[in-house]
Structure formats: C-alpha cells, structure tokens
Amino acid sequence: MFSSFFSSSSYLVLVAITIAVLTLYPSNAQLSTTFYASTCSNVSSIVRTVVQSALNSDSRIGASLIRLHFHDCFVDGCDASLLLDNSGSIQSEKDAIPNKGSVRGYDIIDNIKTAVENQCSGVVSCADIVALAAESSASLSGGPSWNVPLGRRDSLTANQAGANSALPVPFEDLATITSKFSAVGLDTTDLVALSGAHTFGRAQCSTFSSRLYNFNGTNNPDPTLDSSYLTTLQQTCPQNGDGTVLTDLDPSSADTFDKNYFANLQNNKGLLQSDQELFSTAGAATVSIVNSFSSDQSAFFTSFAQSMINMGNISPLTGSNGEIRADCKKVNGS
Ligand code: HEM
Ligand SMILES: [Ca+2]
C-alpha cells in the first residue's frame, strides 16, 4: 500500500517535472510533418502552387529558394532571420557579404506568405514557408520530394555578423567547409548531398574567377579545372571583366535537379573551387560519396531529402519562442 502510493506519487512528480521542463524549454520540441493538420492543412499545396507559378516565369527561382533556406538555417537556425529588413535594431543578414546582391527570391516568399495568410491567417511561420518552398523547388524541378517537418517559429532578431562567419565561402578548403557544416550538426554525407543543390541555378563570375587566371598566386589556372571548360569560363568571365555576369552551376542540365553535378566533378567540371574539392581533394572521405551519387540518382535523391530534413532541423524556434510574423520582412509590431 505504502510502496504503491510512493511509486505513483513519484510518477506524478516525474510527469510534473517533465511538463515544467517542456514549458520552460519548448525549443526542445520536435518539428512534425502534421504540425498544421488542423490549422492549415493545405499549406504545402498553397506553397507549391505559388512556387510553380514563379518557376513558369523564372526557371532559376527554384534554385534561389533552396539556397535561401540554406542561408537562413546556417545562421542561428531555420528561423527566417534572413528575411528581416534593416530597421531600428536590425542589421539585416540580407546585407551580409555572402547574401548581398546574391540571395534572391525574397519577393516569392512574400507572395507565398500572402497566399497562405489568405487561407489561414496568423498560423504559419515564415521559417516553415521557406522550408516548404525549398521542398517544392526540388520536387518541381525533377528532384526528390519529402514530407517537410514543420512547427518552426520566426526570430525576433537577425545576425549579420553570424551570416558573415557561418556561411561557407567558395574559396575555402574542404576542411574549413566541413567544419562549418559540423558546427551546425551536419556531417560529410550531408555536405556532399547538399552540395548537389548546385545541380541547378547560377553563379556570378566573382565567385569562381580566381580559378581562371591566377589561382592562389600561381599565375596559372586551377589545375583541377578541365581545359575546355576553362576556355569556356574564360570567355564568360574575362580578366578584370564584370564580376556579376552569371553562368550555370551545372552546364549539362542548367535548371533540372539531377545527379549530373556529380559527373561534372568527376570530369573536372565543378564550377566553384568548393565543388571540385569534394572530388579532387586527395584521400578525402567525400570522393567515394561523389562517386556513389554519380552512379546512382536514387541514392543521391534519398540522401538529399534526408540531408534537407537534417538542415531544416538546425535549432528551430518552437513552442512559445519567437513568433509567427505577419510580414516576413519585419518583426511584429515594428
Ligand atoms: C558547401 C558549401 C557551399 C558553398 C561554398 C556555396 C557557394 C555558392 C556560391 C558562391 C553560389 C553562387 C552565388 C552567386 O554567384 O551569387 C552558390 C549558388 C547556389 N547554391 Fe551554394 N554553396 C554551398 C552549399 C550549398 C548548399 C548546402 C545549398 C543548398 C542545399 C546550395 C544551393 C545553391 C544554389 C541552388 C545556388 C544557385 C542559386 C541561384 O541561382 O539563385 N549551396 N553557392
Ligand atoms: Ca536563420
């Protein structure tokens, strides 16, 4: 009698402590693919419809939207911090070096937000819209689809300095880029799979021209660059020319999400130094992963979907942390 009273009361204490901890630290809550099942059950198809119509007039926008999610998640987690404009205390991430004049698609996120608000007002976060837009972008471009874990909330701040330090730079070596991924809990397989997003979209000459003429002060091009591809790139990006000129990240299928990116690397036709390093760094663990994705598109697609989920799980705000922004560009009430 006493012992059963004791064990049931200690059980109640345990339950009470658990509830208290979950209330105090709601950010421990998991995202869920059914988060909006009762509040906005159509949200995925609303997002998909707007992304499809954006793709109809801009074949590049899917690539841009996937990148937007990446550049949000790597800086303080997937919390839509990237979407905030400059204002009073906010120094925007948009103006950080890797983003300014480079990240695009903010207008499409606003269009999606408007469409979502029209059907379910005040419940869907901008951070979840970005995650859903990334999935639609991959699947509508020929890539994998996956159920997106949801329930993120939107930040109250931006972190411009964080964007300048946490995002990988195309001139960094593989060890540095690997450490930036591991800093957010992503491993080498995630790095290779997610780099496969360079299967579509564009890059500006300024992001790879250091490879074309005087690589690392050698007065020669990057030796890991295929010579005919080098000639093509030199024509697109003449020395001291316009650094904003665009070229395809994957010239073999510019707007399609496929495994060709990995064959490009095997053929010394990676556009960015950070791309080619995945295959050309002697002894690196990434080499065999590139080879396996190059030979098996479904292996790449399965890994890509899982790694996008992993990236989408980077320290989200959940529970009562953050807010559901009414306008993705600004904190509520500002
Ligand atoms: C591994 C480290 C990475 C580096 C160093 C890197 C760097 C870059 C650079 C320099 C550009 C061209 C930007 C410009 O010229 O304006 C670019 C474009 C792009 N990146 Fe990455 N990236 C990396 C990883 C990723 C990841 C993880 C994703 C997504 C999962 C991604 C998706 C894209 C896409 C889709 C584009 C084309 C965007 C467009 O056309 O608007 N990248 N990246
Ligand atoms: Ca963020």
mmCIF file of C-alpha atoms and ligand atoms in Angstrom:
data_model
loop_
_atom_site.group_PDB
_atom_site.id
_atom_site.type_symbol
_atom_site.label_atom_id
_atom_site.label_comp_id
_atom_site.label_asym_id
_atom_site.label_seq_id
_atom_site.Cartn_x
_atom_site.Cartn_y
_atom_site.Cartn_z
ATOM 1 C CA MET A 1 0.000 0.000 0.000
ATOM 2 C CA PHE A 2 2.676 2.481 1.051
ATOM 3 C CA SER A 3 5.031 1.423 -1.675
ATOM 4 C CA SER A 4 2.388 1.674 -4.396
ATOM 5 C CA PHE A 5 1.393 5.115 -3.087
ATOM 6 C CA PHE A 6 5.061 6.090 -3.138
ATOM 7 C CA SER A 7 5.655 4.883 -6.676
ATOM 8 C CA SER A 8 2.513 6.517 -8.070
ATOM 9 C CA SER A 9 3.312 9.817 -6.390
ATOM 10 C CA SER A 10 6.878 9.738 -7.664
ATOM 11 C CA TYR A 11 5.440 9.040 -11.096
ATOM 12 C CA LEU A 12 3.265 12.160 -10.741
ATOM 13 C CA VAL A 13 6.307 14.180 -9.680
ATOM 14 C CA LEU A 14 8.172 12.931 -12.740
ATOM 15 C CA VAL A 15 5.269 13.929 -15.002
ATOM 16 C CA ALA A 16 5.101 17.363 -13.330
ATOM 17 C CA ILE A 17 8.839 17.879 -13.771
ATOM 18 C CA THR A 18 8.648 16.811 -17.408
ATOM 19 C CA ILE A 19 5.794 19.240 -18.089
ATOM 20 C CA ALA A 20 7.695 22.021 -16.322
ATOM 21 C CA VAL A 21 10.849 21.351 -18.329
ATOM 22 C CA LEU A 22 8.943 21.233 -21.608
ATOM 23 C CA THR A 23 7.218 24.509 -20.712
ATOM 24 C CA LEU A 24 10.469 26.188 -19.747
ATOM 25 C CA TYR A 25 12.400 24.848 -22.711
ATOM 26 C CA PRO A 26 9.873 24.498 -25.537
ATOM 27 C CA SER A 27 12.700 24.711 -28.067
ATOM 28 C CA ASN A 28 13.327 21.059 -27.298
ATOM 29 C CA ALA A 29 10.067 20.289 -29.075
ATOM 30 C CA GLN A 30 10.388 18.306 -32.283
ATOM 31 C CA LEU A 31 9.154 19.532 -35.622
ATOM 32 C CA SER A 32 6.300 17.500 -37.061
ATOM 33 C CA THR A 33 5.096 16.864 -40.606
ATOM 34 C CA THR A 34 1.495 17.196 -39.349
ATOM 35 C CA PHE A 35 2.022 20.418 -37.413
ATOM 36 C CA TYR A 36 -0.598 22.365 -39.417
ATOM 37 C CA ALA A 37 -3.007 19.449 -39.924
ATOM 38 C CA SER A 38 -5.812 21.175 -38.031
ATOM 39 C CA THR A 39 -4.854 24.820 -38.594
ATOM 40 C CA CYS A 40 -3.741 24.982 -42.239
ATOM 41 C CA SER A 41 -3.970 21.543 -43.788
ATOM 42 C CA ASN A 42 -3.456 22.902 -47.334
ATOM 43 C CA VAL A 43 -0.276 24.799 -46.608
ATOM 44 C CA SER A 44 2.008 22.533 -48.670
ATOM 45 C CA SER A 45 -0.156 22.816 -51.771
ATOM 46 C CA ILE A 46 -0.555 26.583 -51.378
ATOM 47 C CA VAL A 47 3.231 26.924 -51.286
ATOM 48 C CA ARG A 48 3.669 24.545 -54.197
ATOM 49 C CA THR A 49 1.203 26.462 -56.379
ATOM 50 C CA VAL A 50 2.988 29.773 -55.856
ATOM 51 C CA VAL A 51 6.427 28.206 -56.464
ATOM 52 C CA GLN A 52 5.145 26.597 -59.680
ATOM 53 C CA SER A 53 3.818 29.894 -60.984
ATOM 54 C CA ALA A 54 7.113 31.604 -60.092
ATOM 55 C CA LEU A 55 9.001 28.863 -61.982
ATOM 56 C CA ASN A 56 6.811 29.477 -65.026
ATOM 57 C CA SER A 57 8.316 32.941 -65.434
ATOM 58 C CA ASP A 58 11.761 32.358 -63.866
ATOM 59 C CA SER A 59 13.414 28.993 -64.418
ATOM 60 C CA ARG A 60 16.071 29.866 -61.848
ATOM 61 C CA ILE A 61 13.797 30.605 -58.916
ATOM 62 C CA GLY A 62 13.705 27.040 -57.535
ATOM 63 C CA ALA A 63 17.476 27.113 -57.120
ATOM 64 C CA SER A 64 17.283 30.520 -55.489
ATOM 65 C CA LEU A 65 14.650 29.371 -52.993
ATOM 66 C CA ILE A 66 16.620 26.292 -51.919
ATOM 67 C CA ARG A 67 19.653 28.468 -51.351
ATOM 68 C CA LEU A 68 17.579 30.911 -49.323
ATOM 69 C CA HIS A 69 16.641 28.104 -46.905
ATOM 70 C CA PHE A 70 20.325 27.083 -46.594
ATOM 71 C CA HIS A 71 21.444 30.651 -45.885
ATOM 72 C CA ASP A 72 18.721 31.007 -43.257
ATOM 73 C CA CYS A 73 19.389 27.711 -41.473
ATOM 74 C CA PHE A 74 23.175 28.129 -41.169
ATOM 75 C CA VAL A 75 22.751 31.388 -39.231
ATOM 76 C CA ASP A 76 21.049 30.889 -35.862
ATOM 77 C CA GLY A 77 18.968 28.044 -37.251
ATOM 78 C CA CYS A 78 15.958 27.916 -39.571
ATOM 79 C CA ASP A 79 14.134 30.900 -38.100
ATOM 80 C CA ALA A 80 13.590 33.234 -41.079
ATOM 81 C CA SER A 81 16.220 35.579 -39.620
ATOM 82 C CA LEU A 82 17.453 36.056 -43.198
ATOM 83 C CA LEU A 83 14.148 37.629 -44.243
ATOM 84 C CA LEU A 84 14.244 40.627 -41.906
ATOM 85 C CA ASP A 85 14.923 44.006 -43.486
ATOM 86 C CA ASN A 86 17.123 46.625 -41.863
ATOM 87 C CA SER A 87 15.245 48.625 -39.245
ATOM 88 C CA GLY A 88 15.865 50.158 -35.811
ATOM 89 C CA SER A 89 17.898 47.479 -34.085
ATOM 90 C CA ILE A 90 18.040 45.017 -37.007
ATOM 91 C CA GLN A 91 21.189 44.829 -39.096
ATOM 92 C CA SER A 92 19.932 42.559 -41.813
ATOM 93 C CA GLU A 93 21.507 39.285 -42.871
ATOM 94 C CA LYS A 94 20.469 40.294 -46.387
ATOM 95 C CA ASP A 95 23.348 42.783 -46.320
ATOM 96 C CA ALA A 96 25.952 40.242 -45.178
ATOM 97 C CA ILE A 97 28.693 39.535 -47.726
ATOM 98 C CA PRO A 98 27.519 36.056 -48.852
ATOM 99 C CA ASN A 99 23.940 37.325 -49.313
ATOM 100 C CA LYS A 100 24.062 40.853 -50.678
ATOM 101 C CA GLY A 101 23.492 41.005 -54.427
ATOM 102 C CA SER A 102 23.370 37.222 -54.402
ATOM 103 C CA VAL A 103 20.486 35.651 -52.469
ATOM 104 C CA ARG A 104 17.209 36.129 -54.300
ATOM 105 C CA GLY A 105 13.605 35.006 -54.000
ATOM 106 C CA TYR A 106 12.523 37.213 -51.087
ATOM 107 C CA ASP A 107 9.641 38.528 -53.222
ATOM 108 C CA ILE A 108 8.400 34.996 -53.874
ATOM 109 C CA ILE A 109 8.460 34.226 -50.138
ATOM 110 C CA ASP A 110 6.299 37.333 -49.642
ATOM 111 C CA ASN A 111 3.883 36.127 -52.348
ATOM 112 C CA ILE A 112 3.651 32.721 -50.673
ATOM 113 C CA LYS A 113 3.088 34.333 -47.287
ATOM 114 C CA THR A 114 0.224 36.414 -48.720
ATOM 115 C CA ALA A 115 -1.373 33.329 -50.291
ATOM 116 C CA VAL A 116 -1.034 31.381 -47.033
ATOM 117 C CA GLU A 117 -2.385 34.234 -44.896
ATOM 118 C CA ASN A 118 -5.417 34.464 -47.201
ATOM 119 C CA GLN A 119 -6.381 30.911 -46.267
ATOM 120 C CA CYS A 120 -5.018 30.509 -42.732
ATOM 121 C CA SER A 121 -4.320 33.805 -41.057
ATOM 122 C CA GLY A 122 -1.619 34.123 -38.428
ATOM 123 C CA VAL A 123 -0.638 30.483 -38.021
ATOM 124 C CA VAL A 124 2.122 29.579 -40.486
ATOM 125 C CA SER A 125 5.628 30.882 -39.826
ATOM 126 C CA CYS A 126 7.859 32.412 -42.459
ATOM 127 C CA ALA A 127 10.550 29.892 -41.480
ATOM 128 C CA ASP A 128 8.205 26.997 -42.356
ATOM 129 C CA ILE A 129 7.232 28.703 -45.620
ATOM 130 C CA VAL A 130 10.919 28.849 -46.583
ATOM 131 C CA ALA A 131 11.363 25.145 -45.745
ATOM 132 C CA LEU A 132 8.271 24.200 -47.760
ATOM 133 C CA ALA A 133 9.356 26.396 -50.684
ATOM 134 C CA ALA A 134 12.717 24.583 -50.745
ATOM 135 C CA GLU A 135 10.990 21.208 -50.976
ATOM 136 C CA SER A 136 8.638 22.388 -53.737
ATOM 137 C CA SER A 137 11.615 23.816 -55.608
ATOM 138 C CA ALA A 138 13.451 20.499 -55.591
ATOM 139 C CA SER A 139 10.479 18.345 -56.483
ATOM 140 C CA LEU A 140 9.069 20.668 -59.177
ATOM 141 C CA SER A 141 12.493 20.762 -60.841
ATOM 142 C CA GLY A 142 12.771 16.972 -61.194
ATOM 143 C CA GLY A 143 14.321 16.238 -57.819
ATOM 144 C CA PRO A 144 13.098 14.313 -54.796
ATOM 145 C CA SER A 145 10.063 15.184 -52.721
ATOM 146 C CA TRP A 146 9.778 14.671 -48.977
ATOM 147 C CA ASN A 147 7.431 15.425 -46.113
ATOM 148 C CA VAL A 148 8.717 18.616 -44.522
ATOM 149 C CA PRO A 149 8.878 18.663 -40.718
ATOM 150 C CA LEU A 150 7.096 21.845 -39.576
ATOM 151 C CA GLY A 151 6.465 23.925 -36.470
ATOM 152 C CA ARG A 152 9.321 26.426 -36.696
ATOM 153 C CA ARG A 153 8.698 29.931 -35.445
ATOM 154 C CA ASP A 154 10.181 33.219 -36.624
ATOM 155 C CA SER A 155 13.066 35.041 -34.996
ATOM 156 C CA LEU A 156 12.894 38.428 -33.342
ATOM 157 C CA THR A 157 16.416 39.281 -34.482
ATOM 158 C CA ALA A 158 18.888 38.959 -37.325
ATOM 159 C CA ASN A 159 22.582 38.143 -37.085
ATOM 160 C CA GLN A 160 24.567 39.835 -39.833
ATOM 161 C CA ALA A 161 27.930 39.043 -38.225
ATOM 162 C CA GLY A 162 26.846 35.413 -37.945
ATOM 163 C CA ALA A 163 25.994 35.336 -41.638
ATOM 164 C CA ASN A 164 29.446 36.675 -42.444
ATOM 165 C CA SER A 165 31.163 33.997 -40.394
ATOM 166 C CA ALA A 166 28.982 30.852 -40.520
ATOM 167 C CA LEU A 167 28.252 30.568 -44.229
ATOM 168 C CA PRO A 168 30.777 28.654 -46.310
ATOM 169 C CA VAL A 169 32.827 30.602 -48.839
ATOM 170 C CA PRO A 170 33.603 29.081 -52.260
ATOM 171 C CA PHE A 171 37.345 29.745 -51.853
ATOM 172 C CA GLU A 172 37.660 27.828 -48.592
ATOM 173 C CA ASP A 173 39.353 24.450 -48.416
ATOM 174 C CA LEU A 174 37.409 21.276 -47.761
ATOM 175 C CA ALA A 175 38.478 21.083 -44.109
ATOM 176 C CA THR A 176 37.125 24.574 -43.396
ATOM 177 C CA ILE A 177 33.849 23.934 -45.194
ATOM 178 C CA THR A 178 33.478 20.580 -43.437
ATOM 179 C CA SER A 179 33.959 22.313 -40.084
ATOM 180 C CA LYS A 180 31.266 24.892 -40.908
ATOM 181 C CA PHE A 181 28.859 22.040 -41.619
ATOM 182 C CA SER A 182 29.836 20.182 -38.482
ATOM 183 C CA ALA A 183 29.314 23.385 -36.452
ATOM 184 C CA VAL A 184 25.596 23.074 -37.275
ATOM 185 C CA GLY A 185 25.476 19.313 -36.791
ATOM 186 C CA LEU A 186 25.821 18.258 -40.427
ATOM 187 C CA ASP A 187 28.268 15.542 -41.460
ATOM 188 C CA THR A 188 30.289 14.724 -44.571
ATOM 189 C CA THR A 189 27.417 12.915 -46.278
ATOM 190 C CA ASP A 190 25.202 15.951 -45.677
ATOM 191 C CA LEU A 191 27.918 18.173 -47.161
ATOM 192 C CA VAL A 192 28.179 16.142 -50.363
ATOM 193 C CA ALA A 193 24.433 15.584 -50.731
ATOM 194 C CA LEU A 194 23.548 19.232 -50.098
ATOM 195 C CA SER A 195 26.314 20.462 -52.400
ATOM 196 C CA GLY A 196 24.335 18.525 -55.015
ATOM 197 C CA ALA A 197 21.934 21.500 -54.943
ATOM 198 C CA HIS A 198 24.492 23.017 -57.312
ATOM 199 C CA THR A 199 22.781 20.806 -59.888
ATOM 200 C CA PHE A 200 20.833 23.935 -60.789
ATOM 201 C CA GLY A 201 20.983 27.709 -60.514
ATOM 202 C CA ARG A 202 23.651 30.242 -61.423
ATOM 203 C CA ALA A 203 26.836 31.714 -60.044
ATOM 204 C CA GLN A 204 28.475 35.080 -60.686
ATOM 205 C CA CYS A 205 31.950 35.282 -62.213
ATOM 206 C CA SER A 206 33.276 36.822 -58.995
ATOM 207 C CA THR A 207 32.624 33.531 -57.160
ATOM 208 C CA PHE A 208 34.972 31.435 -59.342
ATOM 209 C CA SER A 209 37.124 33.798 -61.482
ATOM 210 C CA SER A 210 40.020 33.382 -59.028
ATOM 211 C CA ARG A 211 40.365 29.902 -60.535
ATOM 212 C CA LEU A 212 40.670 31.075 -64.131
ATOM 213 C CA TYR A 213 43.893 33.108 -64.443
ATOM 214 C CA ASN A 214 45.991 33.363 -61.324
ATOM 215 C CA PHE A 215 44.940 30.644 -58.929
ATOM 216 C CA ASN A 216 46.458 31.144 -55.465
ATOM 217 C CA GLY A 217 49.142 33.414 -56.914
ATOM 218 C CA THR A 218 50.488 30.776 -59.328
ATOM 219 C CA ASN A 219 49.832 32.832 -62.476
ATOM 220 C CA ASN A 220 48.095 29.741 -63.770
ATOM 221 C CA PRO A 221 44.522 28.490 -63.662
ATOM 222 C CA ASP A 222 43.347 25.977 -61.097
ATOM 223 C CA PRO A 223 44.948 22.707 -62.259
ATOM 224 C CA THR A 224 41.824 20.773 -61.309
ATOM 225 C CA LEU A 225 39.790 22.622 -63.978
ATOM 226 C CA ASP A 226 39.114 20.797 -67.263
ATOM 227 C CA SER A 227 40.864 22.703 -70.065
ATOM 228 C CA SER A 228 37.914 23.086 -72.440
ATOM 229 C CA TYR A 229 35.627 24.112 -69.585
ATOM 230 C CA LEU A 230 38.360 26.577 -68.559
ATOM 231 C CA THR A 231 38.301 28.141 -72.027
ATOM 232 C CA THR A 232 34.519 28.479 -71.912
ATOM 233 C CA LEU A 233 34.626 30.070 -68.464
ATOM 234 C CA GLN A 234 37.408 32.468 -69.508
ATOM 235 C CA GLN A 235 35.193 33.646 -72.365
ATOM 236 C CA THR A 236 32.273 34.178 -69.988
ATOM 237 C CA CYS A 237 34.463 35.864 -67.376
ATOM 238 C CA PRO A 238 37.328 37.824 -68.966
ATOM 239 C CA GLN A 239 40.077 39.008 -66.659
ATOM 240 C CA ASN A 240 39.006 42.240 -64.914
ATOM 241 C CA GLY A 241 35.571 41.917 -66.515
ATOM 242 C CA ASP A 242 32.133 42.271 -64.944
ATOM 243 C CA GLY A 243 32.107 40.054 -61.854
ATOM 244 C CA THR A 244 28.317 39.905 -61.772
ATOM 245 C CA VAL A 245 27.935 38.011 -65.070
ATOM 246 C CA LEU A 246 26.088 34.735 -64.462
ATOM 247 C CA THR A 247 26.825 31.226 -65.605
ATOM 248 C CA ASP A 248 25.163 27.870 -64.937
ATOM 249 C CA LEU A 249 26.376 25.871 -61.950
ATOM 250 C CA ASP A 250 25.541 22.716 -63.936
ATOM 251 C CA PRO A 251 26.020 23.401 -67.656
ATOM 252 C CA SER A 252 24.918 19.863 -68.542
ATOM 253 C CA SER A 253 21.330 20.463 -67.318
ATOM 254 C CA ALA A 254 21.043 24.013 -66.023
ATOM 255 C CA ASP A 255 17.559 24.044 -64.496
ATOM 256 C CA THR A 256 16.972 20.375 -63.775
ATOM 257 C CA PHE A 257 17.541 18.735 -60.423
ATOM 258 C CA ASP A 258 19.519 15.588 -61.299
ATOM 259 C CA LYS A 259 22.773 13.789 -60.475
ATOM 260 C CA ASN A 260 24.785 15.399 -63.288
ATOM 261 C CA TYR A 261 26.543 17.695 -60.821
ATOM 262 C CA PHE A 262 28.497 14.688 -59.519
ATOM 263 C CA ALA A 263 29.558 13.585 -63.008
ATOM 264 C CA ASN A 264 30.754 17.146 -63.593
ATOM 265 C CA LEU A 265 33.022 16.828 -60.556
ATOM 266 C CA GLN A 266 34.389 13.500 -61.831
ATOM 267 C CA ASN A 267 35.148 15.277 -65.135
ATOM 268 C CA ASN A 268 36.916 18.240 -63.504
ATOM 269 C CA LYS A 269 33.988 20.457 -64.412
ATOM 270 C CA GLY A 270 32.945 21.648 -60.976
ATOM 271 C CA LEU A 271 32.303 25.386 -61.245
ATOM 272 C CA LEU A 272 33.242 26.533 -57.743
ATOM 273 C CA GLN A 273 36.503 25.617 -56.055
ATOM 274 C CA SER A 274 34.392 24.273 -53.169
ATOM 275 C CA ASP A 275 32.566 21.970 -55.598
ATOM 276 C CA GLN A 276 35.664 20.493 -57.224
ATOM 277 C CA GLU A 277 37.369 19.962 -53.859
ATOM 278 C CA LEU A 278 34.758 17.341 -52.964
ATOM 279 C CA PHE A 279 36.227 15.121 -55.670
ATOM 280 C CA SER A 280 39.781 16.424 -56.112
ATOM 281 C CA THR A 281 40.993 16.526 -52.512
ATOM 282 C CA ALA A 282 43.318 13.530 -52.268
ATOM 283 C CA GLY A 283 42.193 10.961 -49.736
ATOM 284 C CA ALA A 284 39.065 12.868 -48.699
ATOM 285 C CA ALA A 285 36.027 10.956 -47.465
ATOM 286 C CA THR A 286 33.901 12.973 -49.882
ATOM 287 C CA VAL A 287 35.392 11.308 -53.003
ATOM 288 C CA SER A 288 33.635 7.974 -52.631
ATOM 289 C CA ILE A 289 30.344 9.726 -51.802
ATOM 290 C CA VAL A 290 30.613 11.746 -55.019
ATOM 291 C CA ASN A 291 31.254 8.519 -56.917
ATOM 292 C CA SER A 292 28.267 6.776 -55.388
ATOM 293 C CA PHE A 293 25.856 9.671 -56.069
ATOM 294 C CA SER A 294 27.194 9.960 -59.607
ATOM 295 C CA SER A 295 26.390 6.329 -60.313
ATOM 296 C CA ASP A 296 23.009 6.167 -58.561
ATOM 297 C CA GLN A 297 20.500 9.013 -58.812
ATOM 298 C CA SER A 298 18.079 7.444 -56.367
ATOM 299 C CA ALA A 299 20.846 7.168 -53.757
ATOM 300 C CA PHE A 300 21.531 10.880 -54.270
ATOM 301 C CA PHE A 301 17.839 11.794 -54.085
ATOM 302 C CA THR A 302 17.288 9.778 -50.892
ATOM 303 C CA SER A 303 20.343 11.350 -49.251
ATOM 304 C CA PHE A 304 19.437 14.821 -50.447
ATOM 305 C CA ALA A 305 15.938 14.602 -48.956
ATOM 306 C CA GLN A 306 17.314 13.320 -45.640
ATOM 307 C CA SER A 307 20.029 15.987 -45.552
ATOM 308 C CA MET A 308 17.487 18.728 -46.300
ATOM 309 C CA ILE A 309 15.486 17.463 -43.317
ATOM 310 C CA ASN A 310 18.687 17.466 -41.239
ATOM 311 C CA MET A 311 19.465 21.020 -42.348
ATOM 312 C CA GLY A 312 15.860 22.071 -41.700
ATOM 313 C CA ASN A 313 16.203 20.804 -38.129
ATOM 314 C CA ILE A 314 19.033 23.197 -37.252
ATOM 315 C CA SER A 315 17.988 24.822 -33.952
ATOM 316 C CA PRO A 316 14.445 25.883 -34.828
ATOM 317 C CA LEU A 317 12.476 28.148 -32.538
ATOM 318 C CA THR A 318 9.434 26.213 -31.345
ATOM 319 C CA GLY A 319 6.715 26.319 -28.726
ATOM 320 C CA SER A 320 6.386 29.856 -27.396
ATOM 321 C CA ASN A 321 9.814 31.013 -28.579
ATOM 322 C CA GLY A 322 9.901 33.607 -31.350
ATOM 323 C CA GLU A 323 6.660 34.489 -33.090
ATOM 324 C CA ILE A 324 4.555 33.967 -36.200
ATOM 325 C CA ARG A 325 5.431 37.048 -38.220
ATOM 326 C CA ALA A 326 2.579 38.771 -40.048
ATOM 327 C CA ASP A 327 5.052 40.170 -42.591
ATOM 328 C CA CYS A 328 8.153 38.084 -43.250
ATOM 329 C CA LYS A 329 10.268 41.226 -43.651
ATOM 330 C CA LYS A 330 9.699 42.605 -40.155
ATOM 331 C CA VAL A 331 9.188 41.669 -36.551
ATOM 332 C CA ASN A 332 5.566 42.051 -35.414
ATOM 333 C CA GLY A 333 4.717 45.454 -34.014
ATOM 334 C CA SER A 334 7.754 47.144 -35.561
HETATM 335 C C1 HEM B 1 29.241 23.652 -49.469
HETATM 336 C C2 HEM B 1 29.385 24.940 -49.370
HETATM 337 C C3 HEM B 1 28.738 25.887 -50.345
HETATM 338 C C4 HEM B 1 29.332 26.956 -50.921
HETATM 339 C C5 HEM B 1 30.764 27.425 -50.714
HETATM 340 C C6 HEM B 1 28.367 27.560 -51.791
HETATM 341 C C7 HEM B 1 28.584 28.690 -52.544
HETATM 342 C C8 HEM B 1 27.726 29.169 -53.501
HETATM 343 C C9 HEM B 1 28.008 30.300 -54.348
HETATM 344 C C10 HEM B 1 29.263 31.144 -54.283
HETATM 345 C C11 HEM B 1 26.968 30.437 -55.200
HETATM 346 C C12 HEM B 1 26.822 31.478 -56.289
HETATM 347 C C13 HEM B 1 26.243 32.741 -55.664
HETATM 348 C C14 HEM B 1 26.319 33.938 -56.584
HETATM 349 O O1 HEM B 1 27.107 33.941 -57.529
HETATM 350 O O2 HEM B 1 25.569 34.926 -56.344
HETATM 351 C C15 HEM B 1 26.017 29.413 -54.883
HETATM 352 C C16 HEM B 1 24.824 29.239 -55.524
HETATM 353 C C17 HEM B 1 23.887 28.300 -55.151
HETATM 354 N N1 HEM B 1 23.964 27.483 -54.048
HETATM 355 FE FE1 HEM B 1 25.586 27.135 -52.935
HETATM 356 N N2 HEM B 1 27.203 26.858 -51.729
HETATM 357 C C18 HEM B 1 27.380 25.832 -50.844
HETATM 358 C C19 HEM B 1 26.417 24.933 -50.440
HETATM 359 C C20 HEM B 1 25.109 24.975 -50.854
HETATM 360 C C21 HEM B 1 24.035 24.262 -50.221
HETATM 361 C C22 HEM B 1 24.172 23.407 -48.959
HETATM 362 C C23 HEM B 1 22.909 24.533 -50.934
HETATM 363 C C24 HEM B 1 21.507 24.074 -50.700
HETATM 364 C C25 HEM B 1 21.160 22.984 -50.100
HETATM 365 C C26 HEM B 1 23.297 25.412 -52.017
HETATM 366 C C27 HEM B 1 22.470 25.853 -53.010
HETATM 367 C C28 HEM B 1 22.829 26.727 -54.005
HETATM 368 C C29 HEM B 1 22.006 27.034 -55.155
HETATM 369 C C30 HEM B 1 20.715 26.332 -55.514
HETATM 370 C C31 HEM B 1 22.656 28.049 -55.868
HETATM 371 C C32 HEM B 1 22.145 28.776 -57.106
HETATM 372 C C33 HEM B 1 21.242 29.910 -56.613
HETATM 373 C C34 HEM B 1 20.631 30.780 -57.680
HETATM 374 O O3 HEM B 1 20.761 30.526 -58.869
HETATM 375 O O4 HEM B 1 19.978 31.773 -57.278
HETATM 376 N N3 HEM B 1 24.630 25.682 -51.913
HETATM 377 N N4 HEM B 1 26.503 28.663 -53.841
HETATM 378 CA CA CA B 2 18.421 31.879 -39.506
#
